[in-house]
């Protein structure tokens, strides 16, 4: 048994491609070619060179000594926060822009919530000199002004999504509509392991560099490739997919996915999809999603914009349903405290998304000699205003 | 015989209208259906509103949002339709996205359709392959025709496959677009209409997307059996309310 996608893009019962016929030619073109293109020597060479020289990989695997002492276990932080643009998101956009070029596309569209994926997409489009259009919910545009400015500096056009709830899921709808209206010249760079097959698998493979590096680095530091646990936060789940990827079929490595409980799982203001979601279809994928009894998709809530998605990638839905993954949800308050604590203990200000993963150590106890790798998916610069407001700094 | 099949045998170009159930007011559904039939519309697509209608443009999405806000649900739609037969005799097709149907239960949904007298379904995000592998026997058991879409980009091989699986008509999307976005058909689109006609498919074709008036209706039905109007009708409802349906139908197909 494997926890990877099968050839139709299913992880167990989740995944697939539930798309309108208008999207079929685009998605089918990508599905037929993505694996072959990724296998090409020239592709791998270019991808790896850019990850090294442009993104700054490999990112360090850092032994967090004071943090470890506090929780009486061995904690390593995978420093994705040190990537160019401040988060793991760029691993995927580098891969997809190279894919788009090989597919002969000359126009890029993307969706973004907080703006991190939008910035990472605008960045690689600037790098390659390709036109870039980013859809962003009207409400998010107001909330995330610095990232909107970054995208504009990078030459991207930011288009407000004015439909529905005017947030990430609506930005995704608008990007999909753009793709329907532009079926020939455009590639859609999805930012997470969501959407129709082959996106979840393709994005996971681009992010898999994270766990590939963890293996090598852990071997150097601990003389073992496999930690006892890998921990990552999950919104759509791309950083988690990358951190888990090479451990999925290694049962002795525990997989811990951390979701946003918002103000509390059952408060009605939460994004804990595994606890609150039911099986359904969102953005072309069968997965767990938050919805009404009538099948209308509901608006999630988290203090962290990057975890504020009503669904979860089909890989994670399967990890949850099969019991392979341990799912923990963390409230806004616990995450904020964990973020501040990491700053004080290790001199690292994490993104609030990543703070969720750091917060589990309060209640989830590990053995003294356990080796636990936490994927520190992004840095906290973008969240400074939220930290300032929350702690009245 | 299924009402859709029967209607397709009539010697005329068919006009179909889409509207969103529960819109403009939650209890308008039945009245709009009756009025459309009375004014000579050949069959009707009843939209089941969804929060995230990917294939639709702003006009239909807005009408769905309003219908949902008014309390429209799948159960409510079946309640509204429970006495529609035999009073209304033209074919009725429900157009909805797959998630609400999945939550209702596919089998239960199909049974309900049969019970109230719905003849077919259009589910844009249920691809033909998935339908064929998993759901076809359920639809067949309840006598429902599932209608598939093709677009100018659909390959000939796939069109043949869709024709094979279909038993009713094929919904020809006029241009690569979401609903409600084009004004008039260019030469390229007309060439596509002809190309499909020349394929001599076993199922007749009905054109949708971009049809709003007499000209576009005539262009669309030059080769095809009929045409479907959605966004333009919703816009008409927005402007004139539901009491002026006669004028709208006349503006598309003067008697």
Coordinates of C-alpha atoms in Angstrom, one line a residue:
Chain A
X1 CA 0.0 0.0 0.0
X2 CA 1.2 3.5 -0.8
X3 CA 0.0 6.9 0.4
X4 CA 1.1 8.5 -2.9
X5 CA -1.5 9.4 -5.6
X6 CA -2.4 6.7 -8.1
X7 CA -2.4 7.4 -11.8
X8 CA -5.9 8.9 -11.7
X9 CA -4.9 11.2 -8.9
X10 CA -6.6 9.3 -6.1
X11 CA -5.3 9.1 -2.6
X12 CA -7.5 6.3 -1.3
X13 CA -11.1 7.6 -2.0
X14 CA -9.9 11.2 -2.3
X15 CA -8.7 13.2 -5.2
X16 CA -9.6 12.8 -8.9
X17 CA -10.6 15.6 -11.3
X18 CA -14.1 16.9 -11.0
X19 CA -13.9 19.6 -13.5
X20 CA -16.3 21.2 -16.0
X21 CA -15.6 20.1 -19.6
X22 CA -14.3 23.6 -20.4
X23 CA -11.3 22.9 -18.2
X24 CA -10.7 19.4 -19.5
X25 CA -8.2 20.1 -22.4
X26 CA -6.0 22.3 -20.1
X27 CA -6.0 19.8 -17.2
X28 CA -5.6 16.8 -19.5
X29 CA -2.6 18.4 -21.3
X30 CA -0.9 18.9 -18.0
X31 CA -1.9 15.5 -16.7
X32 CA -0.4 13.7 -19.8
X33 CA 2.9 15.6 -19.6
X34 CA 3.7 16.6 -16.1
X35 CA 5.6 13.4 -15.0
X36 CA 7.5 13.2 -18.3
X37 CA 8.5 16.8 -18.1
X38 CA 9.6 16.5 -14.5
X39 CA 11.7 13.5 -15.3
X40 CA 13.7 15.3 -18.1
X41 CA 17.3 15.9 -17.2
X42 CA 17.2 19.5 -18.5
X43 CA 14.1 20.2 -16.3
X44 CA 15.7 18.7 -13.2
X45 CA 18.9 20.6 -13.8
X46 CA 17.2 23.9 -14.2
X47 CA 14.9 23.3 -11.3
X48 CA 17.7 22.4 -9.0
X49 CA 19.9 25.2 -10.1
X50 CA 17.2 27.8 -9.4
X51 CA 16.4 26.2 -6.0
X52 CA 20.0 26.5 -5.1
X53 CA 21.1 29.8 -6.5
X54 CA 17.8 31.7 -6.5
X55 CA 15.7 30.3 -3.6
X56 CA 18.7 29.6 -1.4
X57 CA 18.4 25.8 -0.9
X58 CA 19.1 23.6 0.9
X59 CA 17.4 25.4 3.8
X60 CA 19.1 24.5 7.1
X61 CA 17.8 21.8 9.4
X62 CA 18.4 23.6 12.7
X63 CA 18.5 21.9 16.1
X64 CA 16.5 24.1 18.4
X65 CA 18.3 23.6 21.6
X66 CA 16.5 25.9 24.0
X67 CA 13.1 24.9 22.6
X68 CA 14.0 21.2 22.9
X69 CA 15.1 21.7 26.5
X70 CA 11.8 23.3 27.4
X71 CA 9.8 20.4 26.0
X72 CA 12.3 17.7 27.0
X73 CA 12.6 16.2 23.5
X74 CA 14.8 16.8 20.4
X75 CA 13.3 19.3 18.1
X76 CA 14.7 20.2 14.7
X77 CA 13.3 23.1 12.7
X78 CA 13.3 22.8 8.9
X79 CA 14.0 26.4 8.0
X80 CA 11.7 27.1 5.0
X81 CA 11.3 30.5 6.4
X82 CA 14.7 31.3 4.9
X83 CA 13.6 30.7 1.4
X84 CA 13.6 33.6 -1.0
X85 CA 10.2 35.4 -0.6
X86 CA 9.9 34.1 3.0
X87 CA 8.2 30.7 2.7
X88 CA 8.2 27.3 1.1
X89 CA 5.6 28.5 -1.5
X90 CA 8.4 29.4 -4.0
X91 CA 9.5 25.8 -4.4
X92 CA 6.3 25.1 -6.2
X93 CA 6.1 28.3 -8.2
X94 CA 9.7 27.7 -9.5
X95 CA 8.7 24.2 -10.6
X96 CA 5.4 25.3 -12.2
X97 CA 6.9 28.2 -14.1
X98 CA 9.4 25.8 -15.7
X99 CA 6.5 23.5 -16.4
X100 CA 4.5 26.3 -18.0
X101 CA 7.5 27.3 -20.2
X102 CA 7.8 23.7 -21.5
X103 CA 4.1 23.6 -22.2
X104 CA 4.5 26.7 -24.3
X105 CA 2.3 28.9 -22.1
X106 CA 3.0 32.7 -22.1
X107 CA 0.5 33.9 -19.5
X108 CA 0.3 32.9 -15.8
X109 CA -2.6 33.1 -13.5
X110 CA -2.7 32.4 -9.8
X111 CA -5.0 32.7 -6.8
X112 CA -3.8 34.0 -3.4
X113 CA -5.2 34.3 0.1
X114 CA -2.8 36.2 2.3
X115 CA -0.7 37.0 -0.7
X116 CA 2.3 34.6 -0.1
X117 CA 1.6 32.4 -3.1
X118 CA 0.7 35.5 -5.2
X119 CA 4.1 37.0 -4.3
X120 CA 5.9 33.7 -5.0
X121 CA 4.2 33.5 -8.4
X122 CA 4.8 37.2 -9.3
X123 CA 8.4 36.6 -8.4
X124 CA 9.0 33.7 -10.7
X125 CA 7.1 35.5 -13.5
X126 CA 9.4 38.5 -13.1
X127 CA 12.3 36.1 -13.2
X128 CA 11.1 34.6 -16.5
X129 CA 9.6 37.7 -18.0
X130 CA 6.1 36.2 -18.3
X131 CA 2.8 38.0 -17.8
X132 CA 1.2 37.4 -14.4
X133 CA -2.3 37.9 -13.2
X134 CA -3.1 37.2 -9.5
X135 CA -6.7 36.8 -8.3
X136 CA -7.2 37.9 -4.7
X137 CA -10.4 38.3 -2.7
X138 CA -11.4 41.9 -2.3
X139 CA -11.4 41.6 1.5
X140 CA -7.9 40.1 1.5
X141 CA -6.6 42.9 -0.7
X142 CA -7.6 45.3 2.0
X143 CA -6.1 43.1 4.8
X144 CA -2.8 42.4 3.1
X145 CA -1.8 45.7 1.5
X146 CA 2.0 45.1 1.8
X147 CA 1.8 41.8 -0.2
X148 CA -0.4 43.6 -2.8
X149 CA 2.3 46.2 -3.2
X150 CA 5.0 43.5 -3.5
X151 CA 3.1 41.8 -6.3
X152 CA 2.7 45.1 -8.1
X153 CA 6.4 45.9 -7.7
X154 CA 7.1 42.5 -9.3
X155 CA 5.0 43.5 -12.3
X156 CA 1.9 41.4 -11.6
X157 CA -1.6 42.5 -12.1
X158 CA -3.7 42.0 -9.0
X159 CA -7.4 41.4 -9.8
X160 CA -9.9 41.6 -7.0
X161 CA -12.3 38.7 -6.6
X162 CA -15.7 40.3 -5.9
X163 CA -17.9 37.2 -5.8
X164 CA -19.1 35.2 -2.9
X165 CA -17.3 35.8 0.3
X166 CA -14.5 37.7 -1.4
X167 CA -11.7 35.6 0.1
X168 CA -9.4 32.7 -1.0
X169 CA -12.0 30.3 -2.2
X170 CA -13.5 33.0 -4.4
X171 CA -10.1 34.0 -5.7
X172 CA -9.7 30.4 -6.7
X173 CA -13.1 30.4 -8.4
X174 CA -12.1 33.5 -10.4
X175 CA -8.7 32.0 -11.4
X176 CA -10.5 28.9 -12.6
X177 CA -12.9 31.0 -14.6
X178 CA -10.0 32.9 -16.1
X179 CA -8.6 29.6 -17.2
X180 CA -11.9 28.6 -18.7
X181 CA -11.9 31.8 -20.7
X182 CA -8.3 31.4 -21.8
X183 CA -7.9 27.8 -22.7
X184 CA -4.8 27.9 -24.9
X185 CA -2.1 30.3 -23.8
X186 CA -2.5 30.3 -20.0
X187 CA -1.1 28.1 -17.2
X188 CA -2.7 28.2 -13.8
X189 CA -0.2 28.0 -11.0
X190 CA -2.2 26.6 -8.1
X191 CA -0.5 27.4 -4.8
X192 CA -1.3 24.3 -2.8
X193 CA -1.9 20.5 -3.0
X194 CA -5.5 21.1 -3.9
X195 CA -7.5 21.3 -7.2
X196 CA -8.0 18.6 -9.8
X197 CA -5.5 15.9 -10.6
X198 CA -2.6 16.3 -11.4
X199 CA -2.2 19.5 -9.3
X200 CA -2.1 17.8 -5.8
X201 CA 0.5 15.3 -6.9
X202 CA 2.5 17.8 -9.0
X203 CA 2.7 20.4 -6.2
X204 CA 3.6 17.7 -3.7
X205 CA 6.4 16.6 -5.9
X206 CA 7.8 20.1 -6.2
X207 CA 7.6 20.6 -2.4
X208 CA 9.1 17.1 -1.8
X209 CA 12.5 18.8 -1.9
X210 CA 11.8 19.6 1.8
X211 CA 11.7 16.0 3.0
X212 CA 14.5 15.0 0.6
X213 CA 16.7 17.5 2.3
X214 CA 15.5 16.5 5.8
X215 CA 16.7 13.0 5.1
X216 CA 20.2 14.0 4.1
X217 CA 20.6 16.6 6.8
X218 CA 19.3 14.3 9.6
X219 CA 21.7 11.7 8.5
X220 CA 24.5 14.1 9.0
X221 CA 23.3 15.3 12.4
X222 CA 21.7 12.2 13.9
X223 CA 23.1 9.5 11.7
X224 CA 19.6 8.5 10.8
X225 CA 17.4 9.5 7.8
X226 CA 14.2 9.0 9.6
X227 CA 12.9 11.2 12.5
X228 CA 10.4 9.8 14.9
X229 CA 7.9 12.5 13.9
X230 CA 7.5 15.1 11.2
X231 CA 5.2 18.0 12.1
X232 CA 3.7 20.6 9.7
X233 CA 0.7 22.9 9.6
X234 CA -2.0 22.3 7.1
X235 CA -4.3 24.7 5.3
X236 CA -4.5 23.3 1.8
X237 CA -1.4 21.5 2.9
X238 CA 1.5 22.1 0.5
X239 CA 4.3 22.6 3.1
X240 CA 3.0 19.5 4.9
X241 CA 2.9 17.5 1.7
X242 CA 6.5 18.4 1.0
X243 CA 7.7 17.6 4.6
X244 CA 5.8 14.3 4.7
X245 CA 6.4 13.2 1.1
X246 CA 9.4 10.9 1.4
X247 CA 8.1 9.6 4.7
X248 CA 4.6 8.7 3.6
X249 CA 5.4 5.1 3.1
X250 CA 7.8 4.8 6.1
X251 CA 5.4 3.8 8.9
X252 CA 8.0 4.2 11.6
X253 CA 7.9 8.0 11.0
X254 CA 4.9 9.5 12.7
X255 CA 3.2 12.2 10.6
X256 CA 1.5 15.0 12.5
X257 CA -0.7 17.5 10.7
X258 CA -1.7 20.6 12.5
X259 CA -4.8 22.5 11.6
X260 CA -6.2 25.9 12.6
X261 CA -8.9 25.6 15.3
X262 CA -9.4 29.4 15.1
X263 CA -11.4 30.5 18.1
X264 CA -12.1 26.8 19.0
X265 CA -13.2 23.9 16.8
X266 CA -16.9 24.2 17.6
X267 CA -17.2 28.0 17.9
X268 CA -18.3 28.4 14.2
X269 CA -15.0 30.3 13.7
X270 CA -12.6 27.6 12.8
X271 CA -10.7 26.1 9.9
X272 CA -10.2 22.6 11.4
X273 CA -11.2 20.7 8.3
X274 CA -10.5 17.2 9.5
X275 CA -12.7 17.7 12.5
X276 CA -15.5 19.7 10.8
X277 CA -15.3 18.7 7.2
X278 CA -17.4 16.1 5.3
X279 CA -16.5 14.4 2.1
X280 CA -17.3 16.4 -1.0
X281 CA -16.0 18.3 -4.0
X282 CA -14.2 21.6 -3.9
X283 CA -12.2 23.2 -6.7
X284 CA -12.2 20.0 -8.7
X285 CA -11.1 17.6 -6.0
X286 CA -12.9 15.0 -3.9
X287 CA -11.8 15.7 -0.3
X288 CA -12.9 16.7 3.1
X289 CA -14.4 20.2 3.2
X290 CA -16.4 22.4 5.5
X291 CA -19.9 22.7 4.2
X292 CA -23.6 23.0 5.2
X293 CA -25.8 19.9 5.3
X294 CA -27.1 21.1 1.9
X295 CA -23.6 20.9 0.4
X296 CA -22.9 24.7 0.3
X297 CA -19.2 25.5 1.0
X298 CA -18.8 27.5 4.2
X299 CA -16.3 30.2 5.0
X300 CA -13.6 29.1 7.5
X301 CA -11.9 31.3 10.0
X302 CA -8.3 31.4 11.3
X303 CA -6.1 34.3 12.5
X304 CA -3.7 32.9 10.0
X305 CA -4.7 33.7 6.4
X306 CA -2.7 30.8 5.1
X307 CA -4.7 28.2 7.0
X308 CA -8.0 29.8 6.2
X309 CA -9.2 27.3 3.5
X310 CA -12.5 25.3 3.7
X311 CA -11.0 22.2 2.2
X312 CA -7.7 20.3 2.6
X313 CA -5.6 18.5 -0.1
X314 CA -6.8 15.0 -0.9
X315 CA -3.5 13.5 0.3
X316 CA -4.2 14.9 3.8
X317 CA -7.8 13.8 3.7
X318 CA -6.5 10.3 3.0
X319 CA -3.8 10.5 5.8
X320 CA -6.6 11.5 8.2
X321 CA -9.2 8.9 7.1
X322 CA -6.7 6.1 7.0
X323 CA -5.2 6.9 10.3
X324 CA -1.7 7.3 8.9
X325 CA -1.6 10.9 10.0
X326 CA -2.2 12.3 13.5
X327 CA -4.3 15.5 13.2
X328 CA -4.2 18.1 15.9
X329 CA -5.9 21.5 15.9
X330 CA -4.5 24.6 17.5
X331 CA -6.4 27.7 18.4
X332 CA -5.4 31.3 17.5
X333 CA -4.4 32.0 21.0
X334 CA -2.1 28.9 21.3
X335 CA -0.5 29.6 18.0
X336 CA 0.2 33.3 18.8
X337 CA 1.8 32.3 22.1
X338 CA 3.9 29.7 20.4
X339 CA 5.1 32.2 17.8
X340 CA 6.2 34.7 20.5
X341 CA 7.8 31.9 22.5
X342 CA 10.0 30.8 19.5
X343 CA 11.1 34.4 19.0
X344 CA 12.2 34.5 22.6
X345 CA 13.8 31.0 22.8
X346 CA 15.4 30.8 19.4
X347 CA 15.5 34.3 17.9
X348 CA 13.2 33.2 15.1
X349 CA 9.9 35.0 14.4
X350 CA 7.7 32.4 12.6
X351 CA 4.8 32.9 10.3
X352 CA 1.6 32.4 12.2
X353 CA 0.8 29.4 10.0
X354 CA 4.0 27.7 11.3
X355 CA 3.3 28.8 14.8
X356 CA 0.4 26.4 14.8
X357 CA 2.8 23.5 14.3
X358 CA 5.0 24.8 17.1
X359 CA 2.1 25.0 19.5
X360 CA 1.4 21.3 19.7
X361 CA 4.3 20.7 22.2
X362 CA 2.3 22.2 25.1
X363 CA -0.1 19.2 25.1
X364 CA 1.4 16.6 22.8
X365 CA 4.2 15.1 24.8
X366 CA 7.2 13.3 23.1
X367 CA 9.8 11.1 24.6
X368 CA 13.1 12.5 25.6
X369 CA 15.1 10.8 22.9
X370 CA 12.4 11.3 20.2
X371 CA 13.6 13.2 17.2
X372 CA 10.9 15.6 16.0
X373 CA 11.2 17.7 12.9
X374 CA 8.9 20.7 12.6
X375 CA 8.6 22.3 9.2
X376 CA 8.9 26.0 9.8
X377 CA 7.1 26.9 6.6
X378 CA 7.5 30.7 6.6
X379 CA 8.8 33.7 8.4
X380 CA 6.7 36.2 10.4
X381 CA 7.5 39.4 8.7
X382 CA 4.2 39.4 6.9
X383 CA 2.4 38.9 10.2
X384 CA 4.0 41.7 12.1
X385 CA 0.8 43.7 12.3
X386 CA -1.1 40.7 13.6
X387 CA 1.5 40.1 16.3
X388 CA 1.6 43.9 17.1
X389 CA -2.2 44.0 17.5
X390 CA -2.4 40.7 19.5
X391 CA 0.4 41.4 22.0
X392 CA 0.0 45.2 21.9
X393 CA 3.7 45.5 21.1
Chain B
X1 CA -40.8 7.8 -23.6
X2 CA -38.7 10.3 -21.8
X3 CA -40.0 13.8 -22.4
X4 CA -36.6 15.0 -23.6
X5 CA -36.4 12.4 -26.3
X6 CA -39.9 13.1 -27.4
X7 CA -39.3 16.9 -27.6
X8 CA -36.1 16.4 -29.6
X9 CA -38.2 14.6 -32.3
X10 CA -40.4 17.7 -32.9
X11 CA -39.7 19.3 -36.2
X12 CA -38.6 22.7 -35.0
X13 CA -35.7 24.5 -33.4
X14 CA -35.9 24.3 -29.7
X15 CA -35.7 27.1 -27.3
X16 CA -34.6 26.3 -23.7
X17 CA -34.4 28.7 -20.8
X18 CA -32.3 28.4 -17.7
X19 CA -33.2 30.1 -14.5
X20 CA -32.0 29.8 -10.9
X21 CA -34.6 28.2 -8.6
X22 CA -35.5 30.4 -5.7
X23 CA -34.8 33.6 -7.6
X24 CA -35.8 36.4 -7.6
X25 CA -38.0 35.3 -4.7
X26 CA -37.7 32.0 -3.0
X27 CA -41.2 30.9 -4.0
X28 CA -41.0 32.0 -7.7
X29 CA -39.8 28.7 -9.0
X30 CA -43.1 27.1 -10.0
X31 CA -44.6 30.4 -11.4
X32 CA -41.6 31.0 -13.6
X33 CA -41.7 27.4 -15.0
X34 CA -45.4 27.7 -15.8
X35 CA -45.0 31.1 -17.4
X36 CA -42.1 29.8 -19.6
X37 CA -44.2 26.9 -20.8
X38 CA -47.2 29.1 -21.4
X39 CA -45.0 31.4 -23.6
X40 CA -43.8 28.7 -25.8
X41 CA -40.4 27.7 -24.3
X42 CA -39.6 24.1 -25.3
X43 CA -37.8 22.9 -22.2
X44 CA -36.4 24.3 -19.0
X45 CA -33.2 24.1 -17.1
X46 CA -33.8 24.6 -13.4
X47 CA -30.7 25.8 -11.6
X48 CA -30.0 24.3 -8.2
X49 CA -28.0 27.1 -6.6
X50 CA -24.5 26.5 -5.4
X51 CA -22.1 28.6 -3.4
X52 CA -19.2 28.1 -5.8
X53 CA -20.5 27.8 -9.3
X54 CA -17.2 27.5 -11.3
X55 CA -18.6 27.3 -14.8
X56 CA -20.9 30.3 -14.3
X57 CA -20.3 34.0 -14.8
X58 CA -21.2 36.8 -12.4
X59 CA -24.9 37.0 -13.4
X60 CA -25.8 33.4 -12.6
X61 CA -23.5 33.4 -9.5
X62 CA -25.2 36.5 -8.1
X63 CA -28.7 34.9 -8.6
X64 CA -27.5 31.8 -6.8
X65 CA -26.1 33.8 -3.9
X66 CA -29.4 35.6 -3.5
X67 CA -31.4 32.4 -3.8
X68 CA -29.2 30.7 -1.1
X69 CA -29.5 33.8 1.1
X70 CA -33.3 33.5 0.8
X71 CA -33.1 29.9 2.1
X72 CA -33.1 27.9 -1.1
X73 CA -32.0 24.2 -0.6
X74 CA -32.2 21.0 -2.5
X75 CA -35.1 19.8 -0.3
X76 CA -36.9 23.0 -0.9
X77 CA -36.6 22.6 -4.6
X78 CA -38.1 19.2 -4.6
X79 CA -40.9 20.5 -2.4
X80 CA -41.6 23.3 -4.8
X81 CA -41.7 20.8 -7.7
X82 CA -43.8 18.2 -6.1
X83 CA -47.0 19.1 -7.9
X84 CA -45.5 20.4 -11.2
X85 CA -46.7 17.3 -13.1
X86 CA -49.0 17.0 -14.9
X87 CA -49.7 20.7 -14.9
X88 CA -46.5 21.4 -16.8
X89 CA -45.8 19.0 -19.7
X90 CA -42.5 20.2 -21.3
X91 CA -39.2 18.6 -20.3
X92 CA -37.6 19.8 -17.1
X93 CA -33.9 19.5 -16.5
X94 CA -32.1 20.3 -13.2
X95 CA -28.7 22.0 -13.6
X96 CA -26.6 21.8 -10.6
X97 CA -23.0 21.3 -9.3
X98 CA -22.0 17.9 -8.0
X99 CA -21.3 18.7 -4.3
X100 CA -24.9 19.5 -3.2
X101 CA -26.1 16.4 -5.1
X102 CA -23.4 14.3 -3.4
X103 CA -24.5 15.6 0.0
X104 CA -28.1 14.9 -0.7
X105 CA -27.1 11.4 -1.9
X106 CA -26.9 10.6 -5.6
X107 CA -29.4 7.7 -5.4
X108 CA -31.8 9.7 -3.3
X109 CA -31.5 12.7 -5.6
X110 CA -32.2 10.7 -8.7
X111 CA -35.2 9.0 -7.0
X112 CA -36.6 12.4 -6.0
X113 CA -36.1 13.7 -9.6
X114 CA -38.1 10.8 -10.9
X115 CA -40.8 11.2 -8.3
X116 CA -41.4 14.9 -9.1
X117 CA -41.1 14.4 -12.9
X118 CA -37.7 15.8 -13.7
X119 CA -36.4 14.3 -17.0
X120 CA -32.7 15.0 -17.0
X121 CA -29.7 16.5 -15.3
X122 CA -26.8 18.8 -16.2
X123 CA -23.9 18.5 -13.7
X124 CA -21.0 20.5 -15.2
X125 CA -18.4 19.3 -12.7
X126 CA -19.2 15.6 -13.0
X127 CA -17.0 14.5 -15.9
X128 CA -18.3 11.9 -18.3
X129 CA -15.6 9.4 -17.3
X130 CA -16.5 9.5 -13.6
X131 CA -20.2 9.3 -14.4
X132 CA -19.7 6.4 -16.7
X133 CA -17.6 4.5 -14.2
X134 CA -19.7 5.2 -11.1
X135 CA -23.2 6.7 -11.5
X136 CA -24.7 5.7 -14.9
X137 CA -26.7 2.8 -13.6
X138 CA -28.4 4.9 -10.9
X139 CA -29.4 7.6 -13.5
X140 CA -30.7 5.0 -15.9
X141 CA -32.7 3.2 -13.2
X142 CA -34.6 6.5 -12.5
X143 CA -35.0 7.3 -16.2
X144 CA -32.8 10.4 -16.1
X145 CA -30.9 11.7 -19.1
X146 CA -27.6 13.1 -18.1
X147 CA -26.5 15.8 -20.4
X148 CA -22.8 16.4 -21.1
X149 CA -21.0 19.5 -22.3
X150 CA -18.6 19.8 -25.2
X151 CA -16.5 22.9 -26.1
X152 CA -14.6 24.2 -29.1
X153 CA -11.5 22.6 -27.5
X154 CA -13.0 19.2 -26.9
X155 CA -11.2 16.6 -29.0
X156 CA -13.0 14.6 -31.7
X157 CA -12.2 11.4 -29.8
X158 CA -13.7 12.7 -26.6
X159 CA -16.8 14.1 -28.5
X160 CA -17.4 10.6 -29.9
X161 CA -17.0 9.1 -26.4
X162 CA -19.5 11.6 -25.0
X163 CA -21.9 10.9 -27.8
X164 CA -21.6 7.2 -27.0
X165 CA -22.4 7.7 -23.3
X166 CA -25.2 10.2 -23.9
X167 CA -28.8 9.5 -24.6
X168 CA -30.7 12.7 -25.1
X169 CA -28.8 15.7 -26.4
X170 CA -25.3 17.1 -26.2
X171 CA -24.8 20.5 -24.7
X172 CA -22.5 22.5 -27.0
X173 CA -20.8 25.3 -25.2
X174 CA -20.5 28.0 -27.9
X175 CA -17.1 29.5 -26.9
X176 CA -14.4 28.9 -24.4
X177 CA -16.0 30.9 -21.6
X178 CA -18.1 30.9 -18.5
X179 CA -21.8 31.7 -18.8
X180 CA -22.9 35.2 -19.8
X181 CA -19.7 36.5 -21.4
X182 CA -20.0 36.8 -25.2
X183 CA -21.7 39.2 -27.5
X184 CA -22.5 37.7 -30.9
X185 CA -20.7 34.8 -32.6
X186 CA -17.6 35.2 -34.7
X187 CA -16.6 33.2 -37.8
X188 CA -14.6 30.8 -35.7
X189 CA -17.5 29.9 -33.6
X190 CA -19.8 29.4 -36.6
X191 CA -17.2 27.2 -38.1
X192 CA -17.2 25.1 -34.9
X193 CA -21.0 24.8 -35.1
X194 CA -20.6 23.4 -38.6
X195 CA -17.7 21.1 -37.7
X196 CA -19.8 19.5 -35.0
X197 CA -22.8 19.2 -37.3
X198 CA -20.6 17.5 -39.8
X199 CA -19.7 14.8 -37.3
X200 CA -23.2 13.4 -37.6
X201 CA -23.4 12.4 -33.9
X202 CA -26.3 10.2 -32.8
X203 CA -27.4 12.8 -30.2
X204 CA -28.7 16.1 -31.4
X205 CA -26.9 19.2 -30.2
X206 CA -28.2 22.1 -28.2
X207 CA -26.0 25.2 -28.0
X208 CA -25.5 27.2 -24.8
X209 CA -23.4 30.1 -23.5
X210 CA -23.5 33.4 -25.3
X211 CA -27.1 33.3 -26.6
X212 CA -29.1 36.3 -25.6
X213 CA -31.4 37.4 -28.5
X214 CA -32.9 36.5 -31.9
X215 CA -29.7 36.9 -33.8
X216 CA -27.6 34.7 -31.5
X217 CA -30.4 32.2 -31.3
X218 CA -30.7 31.9 -35.1
X219 CA -26.9 31.6 -35.5
X220 CA -26.7 28.9 -32.8
X221 CA -29.6 26.9 -34.3
X222 CA -28.5 27.1 -37.9
X223 CA -27.0 23.6 -37.5
X224 CA -28.0 22.7 -34.0
X225 CA -31.3 21.4 -32.8
X226 CA -31.8 24.1 -30.2
X227 CA -30.3 26.7 -27.9
X228 CA -30.3 27.5 -24.3
X229 CA -30.5 31.0 -22.7
X230 CA -29.4 31.6 -19.2
X231 CA -27.7 34.8 -18.1
X232 CA -29.7 37.0 -20.5
X233 CA -33.0 35.7 -19.0
X234 CA -31.7 36.3 -15.4
X235 CA -30.8 39.8 -16.4
X236 CA -34.3 40.2 -17.8
X237 CA -35.8 39.0 -14.5
X238 CA -33.5 41.5 -12.7
X239 CA -34.8 44.4 -14.8
X240 CA -38.4 43.5 -15.4
X241 CA -39.4 41.0 -12.8
X242 CA -41.2 37.8 -13.5
X243 CA -44.3 39.4 -15.0
X244 CA -42.8 40.1 -18.4
X245 CA -41.5 36.7 -19.5
X246 CA -43.7 36.8 -22.6
X247 CA -41.7 39.8 -24.0
X248 CA -38.4 38.1 -23.3
X249 CA -39.4 34.9 -25.1
X250 CA -40.8 36.9 -28.0
X251 CA -37.6 38.9 -28.3
X252 CA -35.7 35.7 -28.9
X253 CA -38.2 33.8 -31.0
X254 CA -41.0 36.0 -32.5
X255 CA -44.0 33.8 -33.3

